[in-house]
Amino acid sequence: MAKKGIPLSSGAPNPDDVIRLLDDLVVEAVRARASDIHLEPKEDRLRIRYRIDGVMSEQQPLNQRISLPLISRIKVLAQMDIAEKRQPQDGTFKIEVPRAGPVSLRASTFPCFEGEKMVLRVLRAGDLLSLDKLGMGKGQLRQLRELANRTGGLMLVTGPTGSGKTSTLYATLAELDTARLNIVTLEDPMEVQLPDITQGQVNRRAGFTFSSGLRAILRQDPDVILVGEMRDPETAAIAVQASLTGHLVLSTLHTNSAIESITRLIDIGLEPYVVANALVAIVSQRLVRRVCSACAQPYTLGRDVSEDVGFHIPPDSRFFRAMGCEQCLKTGFRGRTGIFEVVEVDDRMRTMIKRKAETHEIKEALRERGIPTLRRVGFQAALQGKTTAAEVLRVT
């Protein structure tokens, strides 16, 4: 069955039908809580997929004839070159969604064998969560708020792509006194506009890079600086130097753990003593899917799984299985929440960083301080009925 507004006849699609089709796709994506819309041209169809709760979800395909007009329509709205099909392009535009308000979409094209693949990132300011809604424990939340009010130092948020790092950074900025502080960001791309904060977006074609932008920010009398990502040695060096001279610098790294972030900074050329003196905290995080409360089924382990997970879990522990129902679109999950490892860098840890201690030594020091690993935090969430054990193992 065709979606509303989707022509399947042999003739050329009507422009009004293409406009309605794009609106319908965005409305459906918003209703399904999708973060991305994938339009993939194939020889016999236009494949449609949504990313829902971090997982790709296949949708009803469209007639292949609609592919070119639909992608051209998006290019026009996103102010791309409609004639350029050999080079990747990106742009942004907005669509008004009934009962959801304006939805910002970041469009990205990728030339492929069958034409151009288009991915639309769905961005809504209303989707921004406050710090206490991200899924942190009370102790972690209190600790992060204290760290965010420091007058200097480097705080990193780490994790793989799609783990919610930007949401954590935005939520942290929202906690700060924007009337008293001069807060400046440098992002690539700028996800959502934040009130009372100066936001900049990298433009490499114009020579506005992370390193040049960061130098310019330092001449803007900042108190707090957010750098979207420390991707190269020059940007990292400038950011670290800024953190040592009376600025609080927030940034991200694509690493799998807090300890790996320390190694990454040293590997890209920073001296261990500089890293040790600059770092105030590292937040490592993942997103886990919330188990659907309407169809989840409880069960007990019935066996010792200590070797599988790396720590002891009583065999009579109660977990939940994701079954699937109409409310969760047969996935067994509805929504996502974060799991976090918050590591404040203390004097002992600084000494270990300076002497380039082995990873297992730092892990042992964190264990002695009672800082739980991401996997342990995840299993605590599973025992509370927030997610499943299988989901925790999948992301950690």
mmCIF file of C-alpha atoms in Angstrom:
data_model
loop_
_atom_site.group_PDB
_atom_site.id
_atom_site.type_symbol
_atom_site.label_atom_id
_atom_site.label_comp_id
_atom_site.label_asym_id
_atom_site.label_seq_id
_atom_site.Cartn_x
_atom_site.Cartn_y
_atom_site.Cartn_z
ATOM 1 C CA MET A 1 0.000 0.000 0.000
ATOM 2 C CA ALA A 2 1.346 3.418 -0.927
ATOM 3 C CA LYS A 3 1.857 6.169 1.618
ATOM 4 C CA LYS A 4 -0.330 9.235 1.419
ATOM 5 C CA GLY A 5 0.864 11.586 -1.294
ATOM 6 C CA ILE A 6 3.140 9.062 -3.016
ATOM 7 C CA PRO A 7 2.468 8.672 -6.766
ATOM 8 C CA LEU A 8 2.961 5.182 -8.174
ATOM 9 C CA SER A 9 1.769 5.813 -11.714
ATOM 10 C CA SER A 10 4.061 5.618 -14.728
ATOM 11 C CA GLY A 11 3.954 9.374 -15.336
ATOM 12 C CA ALA A 12 6.302 12.005 -13.938
ATOM 13 C CA PRO A 13 5.555 12.860 -10.288
ATOM 14 C CA ASN A 14 3.581 16.033 -9.727
ATOM 15 C CA PRO A 15 5.632 18.725 -7.855
ATOM 16 C CA ASP A 16 2.845 19.112 -5.298
ATOM 17 C CA ASP A 17 2.965 15.347 -4.662
ATOM 18 C CA VAL A 18 6.718 15.531 -4.049
ATOM 19 C CA ILE A 19 6.225 18.379 -1.551
ATOM 20 C CA ARG A 20 3.521 16.430 0.301
ATOM 21 C CA LEU A 21 5.661 13.283 0.251
ATOM 22 C CA LEU A 22 8.597 14.998 1.952
ATOM 23 C CA ASP A 23 6.268 16.493 4.558
ATOM 24 C CA ASP A 24 4.724 13.050 5.181
ATOM 25 C CA LEU A 25 8.135 11.404 5.595
ATOM 26 C CA VAL A 26 9.227 13.983 8.156
ATOM 27 C CA VAL A 27 5.919 13.825 10.056
ATOM 28 C CA GLU A 28 6.127 10.013 10.224
ATOM 29 C CA ALA A 29 9.758 10.178 11.352
ATOM 30 C CA VAL A 30 8.901 12.611 14.154
ATOM 31 C CA ARG A 31 5.992 10.438 15.292
ATOM 32 C CA ALA A 32 8.253 7.378 15.295
ATOM 33 C CA ARG A 33 10.881 9.291 17.343
ATOM 34 C CA ALA A 34 13.435 8.797 14.554
ATOM 35 C CA SER A 35 16.736 10.651 14.716
ATOM 36 C CA ASP A 36 17.588 10.126 11.027
ATOM 37 C CA ILE A 37 15.807 9.495 7.723
ATOM 38 C CA HIS A 38 17.737 7.493 5.110
ATOM 39 C CA LEU A 39 16.704 7.726 1.442
ATOM 40 C CA GLU A 40 18.614 5.091 -0.541
ATOM 41 C CA PRO A 41 18.000 4.830 -4.314
ATOM 42 C CA LYS A 42 18.051 1.261 -5.631
ATOM 43 C CA GLU A 43 17.540 -0.132 -9.116
ATOM 44 C CA ASP A 44 13.901 -1.070 -8.492
ATOM 45 C CA ARG A 45 12.846 1.141 -5.552
ATOM 46 C CA LEU A 46 13.681 4.010 -3.224
ATOM 47 C CA ARG A 47 14.585 2.371 0.057
ATOM 48 C CA ILE A 48 13.378 4.248 3.165
ATOM 49 C CA ARG A 49 14.845 3.646 6.595
ATOM 50 C CA TYR A 50 14.510 5.461 9.928
ATOM 51 C CA ARG A 51 16.979 5.289 12.791
ATOM 52 C CA ILE A 52 14.825 4.782 15.874
ATOM 53 C CA ASP A 53 16.430 4.531 19.319
ATOM 54 C CA GLY A 54 19.792 4.076 17.633
ATOM 55 C CA VAL A 55 18.758 1.123 15.447
ATOM 56 C CA MET A 56 17.865 1.180 11.737
ATOM 57 C CA SER A 57 14.201 0.423 11.005
ATOM 58 C CA GLU A 58 13.034 -0.552 7.501
ATOM 59 C CA GLN A 59 10.030 1.370 6.169
ATOM 60 C CA GLN A 60 7.792 0.834 3.171
ATOM 61 C CA PRO A 61 9.831 1.453 -0.011
ATOM 62 C CA LEU A 62 8.754 3.996 -2.610
ATOM 63 C CA ASN A 63 8.583 3.866 -6.364
ATOM 64 C CA GLN A 64 12.042 4.397 -7.866
ATOM 65 C CA ARG A 65 10.686 7.196 -10.098
ATOM 66 C CA ILE A 66 10.166 9.425 -7.059
ATOM 67 C CA SER A 67 13.845 9.269 -6.077
ATOM 68 C CA LEU A 68 15.279 12.049 -8.268
ATOM 69 C CA PRO A 69 12.427 14.592 -7.763
ATOM 70 C CA LEU A 70 12.433 13.993 -3.983
ATOM 71 C CA ILE A 71 16.187 14.406 -3.585
ATOM 72 C CA SER A 72 16.092 17.489 -5.846
ATOM 73 C CA ARG A 73 13.368 18.989 -3.660
ATOM 74 C CA ILE A 74 15.520 18.488 -0.550
ATOM 75 C CA LYS A 75 18.536 20.008 -2.306
ATOM 76 C CA VAL A 76 16.546 23.137 -3.147
ATOM 77 C CA LEU A 77 15.357 23.544 0.449
ATOM 78 C CA ALA A 78 18.860 22.933 1.850
ATOM 79 C CA GLN A 79 20.399 25.409 -0.638
ATOM 80 C CA MET A 80 22.588 22.799 -2.310
ATOM 81 C CA ASP A 81 23.700 22.775 -5.937
ATOM 82 C CA ILE A 82 20.890 20.818 -7.594
ATOM 83 C CA ALA A 83 23.060 20.049 -10.652
ATOM 84 C CA GLU A 84 26.011 18.657 -8.648
ATOM 85 C CA LYS A 85 25.676 14.878 -8.312
ATOM 86 C CA ARG A 86 29.300 13.795 -8.234
ATOM 87 C CA GLN A 87 30.360 15.465 -4.975
ATOM 88 C CA PRO A 88 28.900 15.100 -1.456
ATOM 89 C CA GLN A 89 26.944 18.121 -0.228
ATOM 90 C CA ASP A 90 25.256 19.171 2.991
ATOM 91 C CA GLY A 91 22.847 21.837 4.150
ATOM 92 C CA THR A 92 19.988 22.572 6.548
ATOM 93 C CA PHE A 93 16.319 23.557 6.314
ATOM 94 C CA LYS A 94 13.135 23.556 8.402
ATOM 95 C CA ILE A 95 9.710 21.966 8.029
ATOM 96 C CA GLU A 96 6.634 22.746 10.126
ATOM 97 C CA VAL A 97 5.229 19.555 11.655
ATOM 98 C CA PRO A 98 1.639 19.571 13.018
ATOM 99 C CA ARG A 99 1.567 19.455 16.845
ATOM 100 C CA ALA A 100 5.381 19.300 16.912
ATOM 101 C CA GLY A 101 6.269 22.771 15.647
ATOM 102 C CA PRO A 102 9.256 23.562 13.419
ATOM 103 C CA VAL A 103 11.688 20.710 12.838
ATOM 104 C CA SER A 104 15.235 21.441 11.665
ATOM 105 C CA LEU A 105 16.734 18.945 9.236
ATOM 106 C CA ARG A 106 20.392 18.586 8.370
ATOM 107 C CA ALA A 107 20.678 17.082 4.884
ATOM 108 C CA SER A 108 23.694 15.193 3.569
ATOM 109 C CA THR A 109 24.183 13.628 0.123
ATOM 110 C CA PHE A 110 26.528 10.806 -0.886
ATOM 111 C CA PRO A 111 27.058 9.872 -4.565
ATOM 112 C CA CYS A 112 26.559 6.151 -5.078
ATOM 113 C CA PHE A 113 26.136 3.699 -7.950
ATOM 114 C CA GLU A 114 22.348 4.108 -8.203
ATOM 115 C CA GLY A 115 22.328 7.908 -7.795
ATOM 116 C CA GLU A 116 22.603 9.919 -4.583
ATOM 117 C CA LYS A 117 21.860 8.688 -1.097
ATOM 118 C CA MET A 118 20.291 11.330 1.147
ATOM 119 C CA VAL A 119 20.357 11.292 4.948
ATOM 120 C CA LEU A 120 18.280 13.751 6.967
ATOM 121 C CA ARG A 121 19.219 14.296 10.616
ATOM 122 C CA VAL A 122 16.119 15.346 12.567
ATOM 123 C CA LEU A 123 16.942 18.153 15.002
ATOM 124 C CA ARG A 124 14.453 19.602 17.453
ATOM 125 C CA ALA A 125 15.301 22.111 20.181
ATOM 126 C CA GLY A 126 12.537 20.576 22.273
ATOM 127 C CA ASP A 127 14.443 17.272 22.247
ATOM 128 C CA LEU A 128 17.224 18.764 24.387
ATOM 129 C CA LEU A 129 17.206 17.196 27.818
ATOM 130 C CA SER A 130 18.211 18.783 31.095
ATOM 131 C CA LEU A 131 21.145 17.263 32.944
ATOM 132 C CA ASP A 132 18.898 15.450 35.425
ATOM 133 C CA LYS A 133 16.982 13.762 32.584
ATOM 134 C CA LEU A 134 19.975 12.099 30.900
ATOM 135 C CA GLY A 135 19.995 9.026 33.146
ATOM 136 C CA MET A 136 22.796 9.854 35.585
ATOM 137 C CA GLY A 137 22.767 8.647 39.156
ATOM 138 C CA LYS A 138 22.293 11.276 41.878
ATOM 139 C CA GLY A 139 25.949 11.109 42.881
ATOM 140 C CA GLN A 140 27.136 11.461 39.294
ATOM 141 C CA LEU A 141 24.751 14.365 38.697
ATOM 142 C CA ARG A 142 25.953 16.247 41.770
ATOM 143 C CA GLN A 143 29.579 15.609 40.809
ATOM 144 C CA LEU A 144 29.114 16.833 37.221
ATOM 145 C CA ARG A 145 27.360 20.013 38.355
ATOM 146 C CA GLU A 146 30.250 20.808 40.689
ATOM 147 C CA LEU A 147 32.761 20.174 37.895
ATOM 148 C CA ALA A 148 30.842 22.379 35.440
ATOM 149 C CA ASN A 149 31.171 25.313 37.824
ATOM 150 C CA ARG A 150 34.957 25.172 37.863
ATOM 151 C CA THR A 151 36.707 28.311 36.633
ATOM 152 C CA GLY A 152 39.297 26.408 34.606
ATOM 153 C CA GLY A 153 40.392 23.034 33.340
ATOM 154 C CA LEU A 154 39.488 20.550 30.624
ATOM 155 C CA MET A 155 36.418 18.315 30.873
ATOM 156 C CA LEU A 156 35.984 15.627 28.233
ATOM 157 C CA VAL A 157 32.855 13.691 27.265
ATOM 158 C CA THR A 158 33.806 10.473 25.491
ATOM 159 C CA GLY A 159 32.117 7.630 23.658
ATOM 160 C CA PRO A 160 31.519 6.306 20.128
ATOM 161 C CA THR A 161 29.486 8.144 17.500
ATOM 162 C CA GLY A 162 25.818 8.348 18.481
ATOM 163 C CA SER A 163 26.384 7.867 22.211
ATOM 164 C CA GLY A 164 24.814 11.202 23.196
ATOM 165 C CA LYS A 165 27.974 13.233 23.856
ATOM 166 C CA THR A 166 26.591 16.448 22.337
ATOM 167 C CA SER A 167 23.383 16.168 24.389
ATOM 168 C CA THR A 168 25.461 15.904 27.561
ATOM 169 C CA LEU A 169 27.530 18.945 26.611
ATOM 170 C CA TYR A 170 24.424 21.008 25.777
ATOM 171 C CA ALA A 171 22.751 19.949 29.032
ATOM 172 C CA THR A 172 25.886 20.958 30.944
ATOM 173 C CA LEU A 173 25.948 24.391 29.297
ATOM 174 C CA ALA A 174 22.272 24.866 30.175
ATOM 175 C CA GLU A 175 23.223 24.541 33.861
ATOM 176 C CA LEU A 176 25.602 27.513 33.696
ATOM 177 C CA ASP A 177 24.796 31.141 34.469
ATOM 178 C CA THR A 178 24.671 32.592 30.950
ATOM 179 C CA ALA A 179 24.076 36.113 32.303
ATOM 180 C CA ARG A 180 27.282 36.098 34.332
ATOM 181 C CA LEU A 181 29.486 34.039 32.011
ATOM 182 C CA ASN A 182 30.636 34.513 28.428
ATOM 183 C CA ILE A 183 30.095 31.096 26.848
ATOM 184 C CA VAL A 184 31.309 30.449 23.296
ATOM 185 C CA THR A 185 31.049 27.229 21.270
ATOM 186 C CA LEU A 186 32.803 25.983 18.144
ATOM 187 C CA GLU A 187 30.915 23.096 16.510
ATOM 188 C CA ASP A 188 30.901 20.973 13.371
ATOM 189 C CA PRO A 189 28.042 21.005 12.720
ATOM 190 C CA MET A 190 25.973 23.133 15.071
ATOM 191 C CA GLU A 191 23.206 20.754 16.158
ATOM 192 C CA VAL A 192 20.738 23.071 17.904
ATOM 193 C CA GLN A 193 20.679 26.797 18.615
ATOM 194 C CA LEU A 194 21.017 27.628 22.312
ATOM 195 C CA PRO A 195 19.710 30.936 23.723
ATOM 196 C CA ASP A 196 22.167 33.394 25.325
ATOM 197 C CA ILE A 197 25.215 31.461 24.091
ATOM 198 C CA THR A 198 27.502 32.476 21.204
ATOM 199 C CA GLN A 199 27.740 29.519 18.809
ATOM 200 C CA GLY A 200 30.142 29.183 15.910
ATOM 201 C CA GLN A 201 30.235 26.560 13.158
ATOM 202 C CA VAL A 202 33.367 25.371 11.398
ATOM 203 C CA ASN A 203 33.583 26.254 7.697
ATOM 204 C CA ARG A 204 36.666 24.638 6.198
ATOM 205 C CA ARG A 205 36.044 26.047 2.715
ATOM 206 C CA ALA A 206 36.323 29.536 4.174
ATOM 207 C CA GLY A 207 39.363 28.583 6.259
ATOM 208 C CA PHE A 208 37.375 28.635 9.516
ATOM 209 C CA THR A 209 38.735 25.483 11.162
ATOM 210 C CA PHE A 210 38.707 24.261 14.751
ATOM 211 C CA SER A 211 42.214 25.557 15.364
ATOM 212 C CA SER A 212 41.681 29.004 13.764
ATOM 213 C CA GLY A 213 38.262 29.343 15.379
ATOM 214 C CA LEU A 214 39.624 28.428 18.794
ATOM 215 C CA ARG A 215 42.351 31.063 18.493
ATOM 216 C CA ALA A 216 39.677 33.630 17.639
ATOM 217 C CA ILE A 217 37.534 32.577 20.615
ATOM 218 C CA LEU A 218 40.444 33.223 22.975
ATOM 219 C CA ARG A 219 40.389 36.852 21.816
ATOM 220 C CA GLN A 220 36.655 37.087 22.689
ATOM 221 C CA ASP A 221 37.160 37.186 26.478
ATOM 222 C CA PRO A 222 35.498 33.784 27.104
ATOM 223 C CA ASP A 223 34.811 32.136 30.458
ATOM 224 C CA VAL A 224 33.603 28.796 29.097
ATOM 225 C CA ILE A 225 34.559 27.295 25.727
ATOM 226 C CA LEU A 226 32.895 24.309 24.086
ATOM 227 C CA VAL A 227 34.922 22.679 21.308
ATOM 228 C CA GLY A 228 32.805 20.155 19.396
ATOM 229 C CA GLU A 229 35.655 17.673 19.054
ATOM 230 C CA MET A 230 39.427 17.634 19.472
ATOM 231 C CA ARG A 231 40.335 16.029 16.143
ATOM 232 C CA ASP A 232 43.913 17.133 15.556
ATOM 233 C CA PRO A 233 47.062 17.931 17.565
ATOM 234 C CA GLU A 234 46.856 21.687 16.951
ATOM 235 C CA THR A 235 43.258 21.996 18.189
ATOM 236 C CA ALA A 236 44.024 19.803 21.207
ATOM 237 C CA ALA A 237 47.097 21.864 22.095
ATOM 238 C CA ILE A 238 45.215 25.184 21.912
ATOM 239 C CA ALA A 239 42.251 23.795 23.904
ATOM 240 C CA VAL A 240 44.514 22.404 26.620
ATOM 241 C CA GLN A 241 46.479 25.643 26.824
ATOM 242 C CA ALA A 242 43.214 27.570 27.183
ATOM 243 C CA SER A 243 42.140 25.259 30.008
ATOM 244 C CA LEU A 244 45.402 25.997 31.842
ATOM 245 C CA THR A 245 44.968 29.767 31.610
ATOM 246 C CA GLY A 246 41.688 30.324 33.401
ATOM 247 C CA HIS A 247 39.079 28.948 30.991
ATOM 248 C CA LEU A 248 36.770 25.983 31.439
ATOM 249 C CA VAL A 249 36.990 23.980 28.224
ATOM 250 C CA LEU A 250 34.418 21.303 27.356
ATOM 251 C CA SER A 251 35.033 18.934 24.470
ATOM 252 C CA THR A 252 34.542 15.393 23.158
ATOM 253 C CA LEU A 253 36.706 12.487 22.063
ATOM 254 C CA HIS A 254 35.690 9.358 20.178
ATOM 255 C CA THR A 255 37.096 6.805 22.623
ATOM 256 C CA ASN A 256 35.576 3.756 24.268
ATOM 257 C CA SER A 257 36.524 4.548 27.871
ATOM 258 C CA ALA A 258 37.773 7.296 30.153
ATOM 259 C CA ILE A 259 41.240 5.757 30.357
ATOM 260 C CA GLU A 260 41.548 5.517 26.570
ATOM 261 C CA SER A 261 40.925 9.280 26.401
ATOM 262 C CA ILE A 262 44.097 9.933 28.378
ATOM 263 C CA THR A 263 46.076 7.695 26.029
ATOM 264 C CA ARG A 264 44.547 9.415 22.984
ATOM 265 C CA LEU A 265 45.588 12.894 24.163
ATOM 266 C CA ILE A 266 49.168 11.720 24.693
ATOM 267 C CA ASP A 267 49.201 9.854 21.358
ATOM 268 C CA ILE A 268 48.251 12.990 19.404
ATOM 269 C CA GLY A 269 51.277 14.797 20.762
ATOM 270 C CA LEU A 270 50.438 16.339 24.149
ATOM 271 C CA GLU A 271 52.965 15.926 26.940
ATOM 272 C CA PRO A 272 51.745 13.716 29.829
ATOM 273 C CA TYR A 273 52.405 16.455 32.426
ATOM 274 C CA VAL A 274 50.293 18.925 30.378
ATOM 275 C CA VAL A 275 47.406 16.432 30.120
ATOM 276 C CA ALA A 276 47.639 15.703 33.846
ATOM 277 C CA ASN A 277 47.529 19.386 34.815
ATOM 278 C CA ALA A 278 44.708 20.285 32.376
ATOM 279 C CA LEU A 279 42.230 17.451 32.923
ATOM 280 C CA VAL A 280 39.621 17.904 35.644
ATOM 281 C CA ALA A 281 37.210 15.148 34.615
ATOM 282 C CA ILE A 282 36.317 12.599 31.955
ATOM 283 C CA VAL A 283 32.731 11.468 31.370
ATOM 284 C CA SER A 284 32.403 8.227 29.408
ATOM 285 C CA GLN A 285 28.916 7.335 28.232
ATOM 286 C CA ARG A 286 26.655 5.100 26.146
ATOM 287 C CA LEU A 287 22.983 5.127 25.185
ATOM 288 C CA VAL A 288 20.889 2.053 25.969
ATOM 289 C CA ARG A 289 17.372 1.445 24.729
ATOM 290 C CA ARG A 290 14.632 1.536 27.353
ATOM 291 C CA VAL A 291 12.666 -1.681 27.558
ATOM 292 C CA CYS A 292 8.981 -1.215 26.685
ATOM 293 C CA SER A 293 6.950 -1.290 29.903
ATOM 294 C CA ALA A 294 3.882 -2.569 28.055
ATOM 295 C CA CYS A 295 5.375 -5.868 26.874
ATOM 296 C CA ALA A 296 8.534 -6.530 28.911
ATOM 297 C CA GLN A 297 8.638 -9.948 30.596
ATOM 298 C CA PRO A 298 10.576 -10.561 33.836
ATOM 299 C CA TYR A 299 12.928 -13.501 34.305
ATOM 300 C CA THR A 300 15.712 -14.619 36.634
ATOM 301 C CA LEU A 301 19.182 -15.611 35.507
ATOM 302 C CA GLY A 302 19.274 -18.978 37.244
ATOM 303 C CA ARG A 303 23.020 -19.298 36.656
ATOM 304 C CA ASP A 304 26.332 -17.603 37.395
ATOM 305 C CA VAL A 305 27.280 -15.164 34.608
ATOM 306 C CA SER A 306 30.234 -13.558 36.386
ATOM 307 C CA GLU A 307 32.730 -14.671 33.729
ATOM 308 C CA ASP A 308 30.554 -13.265 30.948
ATOM 309 C CA VAL A 309 30.081 -9.773 32.423
ATOM 310 C CA GLY A 310 33.271 -9.352 34.458
ATOM 311 C CA PHE A 311 31.734 -9.060 37.951
ATOM 312 C CA HIS A 312 29.415 -11.024 40.228
ATOM 313 C CA ILE A 313 25.657 -10.986 39.691
ATOM 314 C CA PRO A 314 23.515 -13.191 41.972
ATOM 315 C CA PRO A 315 21.824 -16.016 39.984
ATOM 316 C CA ASP A 316 18.416 -15.022 41.413
ATOM 317 C CA SER A 317 18.687 -11.470 40.014
ATOM 318 C CA ARG A 318 15.580 -10.355 38.115
ATOM 319 C CA PHE A 319 15.894 -8.877 34.634
ATOM 320 C CA PHE A 320 13.449 -8.148 31.796
ATOM 321 C CA ARG A 321 13.150 -9.444 28.226
ATOM 322 C CA ALA A 322 12.155 -7.185 25.322
ATOM 323 C CA MET A 323 9.188 -8.904 23.640
ATOM 324 C CA GLY A 324 7.641 -6.384 21.228
ATOM 325 C CA CYS A 325 4.128 -4.959 20.868
ATOM 326 C CA GLU A 326 2.204 -2.320 18.944
ATOM 327 C CA GLN A 327 3.213 0.437 21.363
ATOM 328 C CA CYS A 328 6.937 -0.100 20.706
ATOM 329 C CA LEU A 329 6.594 -0.905 16.979
ATOM 330 C CA LYS A 330 7.405 -4.586 17.691
ATOM 331 C CA THR A 331 10.936 -3.703 18.828
ATOM 332 C CA GLY A 332 10.535 -4.360 22.562
ATOM 333 C CA PHE A 333 12.067 -0.941 23.306
ATOM 334 C CA ARG A 334 10.764 2.589 23.575
ATOM 335 C CA GLY A 335 13.158 5.501 23.976
ATOM 336 C CA ARG A 336 16.719 5.586 25.256
ATOM 337 C CA THR A 337 18.588 6.571 28.394
ATOM 338 C CA GLY A 338 22.241 7.138 29.163
ATOM 339 C CA ILE A 339 24.683 5.185 31.296
ATOM 340 C CA PHE A 340 27.705 7.102 32.554
ATOM 341 C CA GLU A 341 31.139 6.715 34.081
ATOM 342 C CA VAL A 342 32.234 10.002 35.691
ATOM 343 C CA VAL A 343 35.939 10.125 36.530
ATOM 344 C CA GLU A 344 37.200 13.163 38.410
ATOM 345 C CA VAL A 345 40.955 13.502 38.036
ATOM 346 C CA ASP A 346 42.501 13.591 41.522
ATOM 347 C CA ASP A 347 46.137 14.069 42.612
ATOM 348 C CA ARG A 348 46.908 10.346 42.521
ATOM 349 C CA MET A 349 45.573 10.046 38.983
ATOM 350 C CA ARG A 350 47.569 13.108 37.887
ATOM 351 C CA THR A 351 50.734 11.490 39.185
ATOM 352 C CA MET A 352 49.910 8.285 37.277
ATOM 353 C CA ILE A 353 49.297 10.219 34.042
ATOM 354 C CA LYS A 354 52.599 12.092 34.385
ATOM 355 C CA ARG A 355 54.565 8.861 34.704
ATOM 356 C CA LYS A 356 52.528 7.227 31.884
ATOM 357 C CA ALA A 357 51.134 4.456 34.073
ATOM 358 C CA GLU A 358 49.807 1.319 32.437
ATOM 359 C CA THR A 359 46.069 1.073 31.731
ATOM 360 C CA HIS A 360 45.550 -1.716 34.257
ATOM 361 C CA GLU A 361 47.122 0.460 37.002
ATOM 362 C CA ILE A 362 44.688 3.304 36.359
ATOM 363 C CA LYS A 363 41.770 0.835 36.230
ATOM 364 C CA GLU A 364 42.788 -0.537 39.602
ATOM 365 C CA ALA A 365 43.026 2.976 41.040
ATOM 366 C CA LEU A 366 39.511 3.771 39.812
ATOM 367 C CA ARG A 367 38.220 0.497 41.272
ATOM 368 C CA GLU A 368 39.760 1.368 44.640
ATOM 369 C CA ARG A 369 38.005 4.755 44.486
ATOM 370 C CA GLY A 370 34.700 2.943 43.984
ATOM 371 C CA ILE A 371 34.039 4.334 40.499
ATOM 372 C CA PRO A 372 31.837 1.784 38.682
ATOM 373 C CA THR A 373 32.551 0.832 35.075
ATOM 374 C CA LEU A 374 30.042 1.535 32.306
ATOM 375 C CA ARG A 375 29.041 -2.127 32.195
ATOM 376 C CA ARG A 376 28.382 -2.243 35.917
ATOM 377 C CA VAL A 377 26.312 0.956 35.730
ATOM 378 C CA GLY A 378 24.412 -0.586 32.816
ATOM 379 C CA PHE A 379 23.594 -3.737 34.747
ATOM 380 C CA GLN A 380 22.385 -1.617 37.653
ATOM 381 C CA ALA A 381 19.973 0.035 35.190
ATOM 382 C CA ALA A 382 18.900 -3.397 33.912
ATOM 383 C CA LEU A 383 18.217 -4.601 37.460
ATOM 384 C CA GLN A 384 16.027 -1.508 37.950
ATOM 385 C CA GLY A 385 13.962 -2.513 34.895
ATOM 386 C CA LYS A 386 15.130 0.359 32.694
ATOM 387 C CA THR A 387 16.747 -1.792 30.005
ATOM 388 C CA THR A 388 17.778 -5.381 29.283
ATOM 389 C CA ALA A 389 20.978 -7.248 30.095
ATOM 390 C CA ALA A 390 21.445 -8.019 26.387
ATOM 391 C CA GLU A 391 21.220 -4.303 25.536
ATOM 392 C CA VAL A 392 23.885 -3.446 28.122
ATOM 393 C CA LEU A 393 26.208 -6.099 26.712
ATOM 394 C CA ARG A 394 25.555 -4.786 23.195
ATOM 395 C CA VAL A 395 26.732 -1.240 23.927
ATOM 396 C CA THR A 396 29.497 -1.934 26.452
#
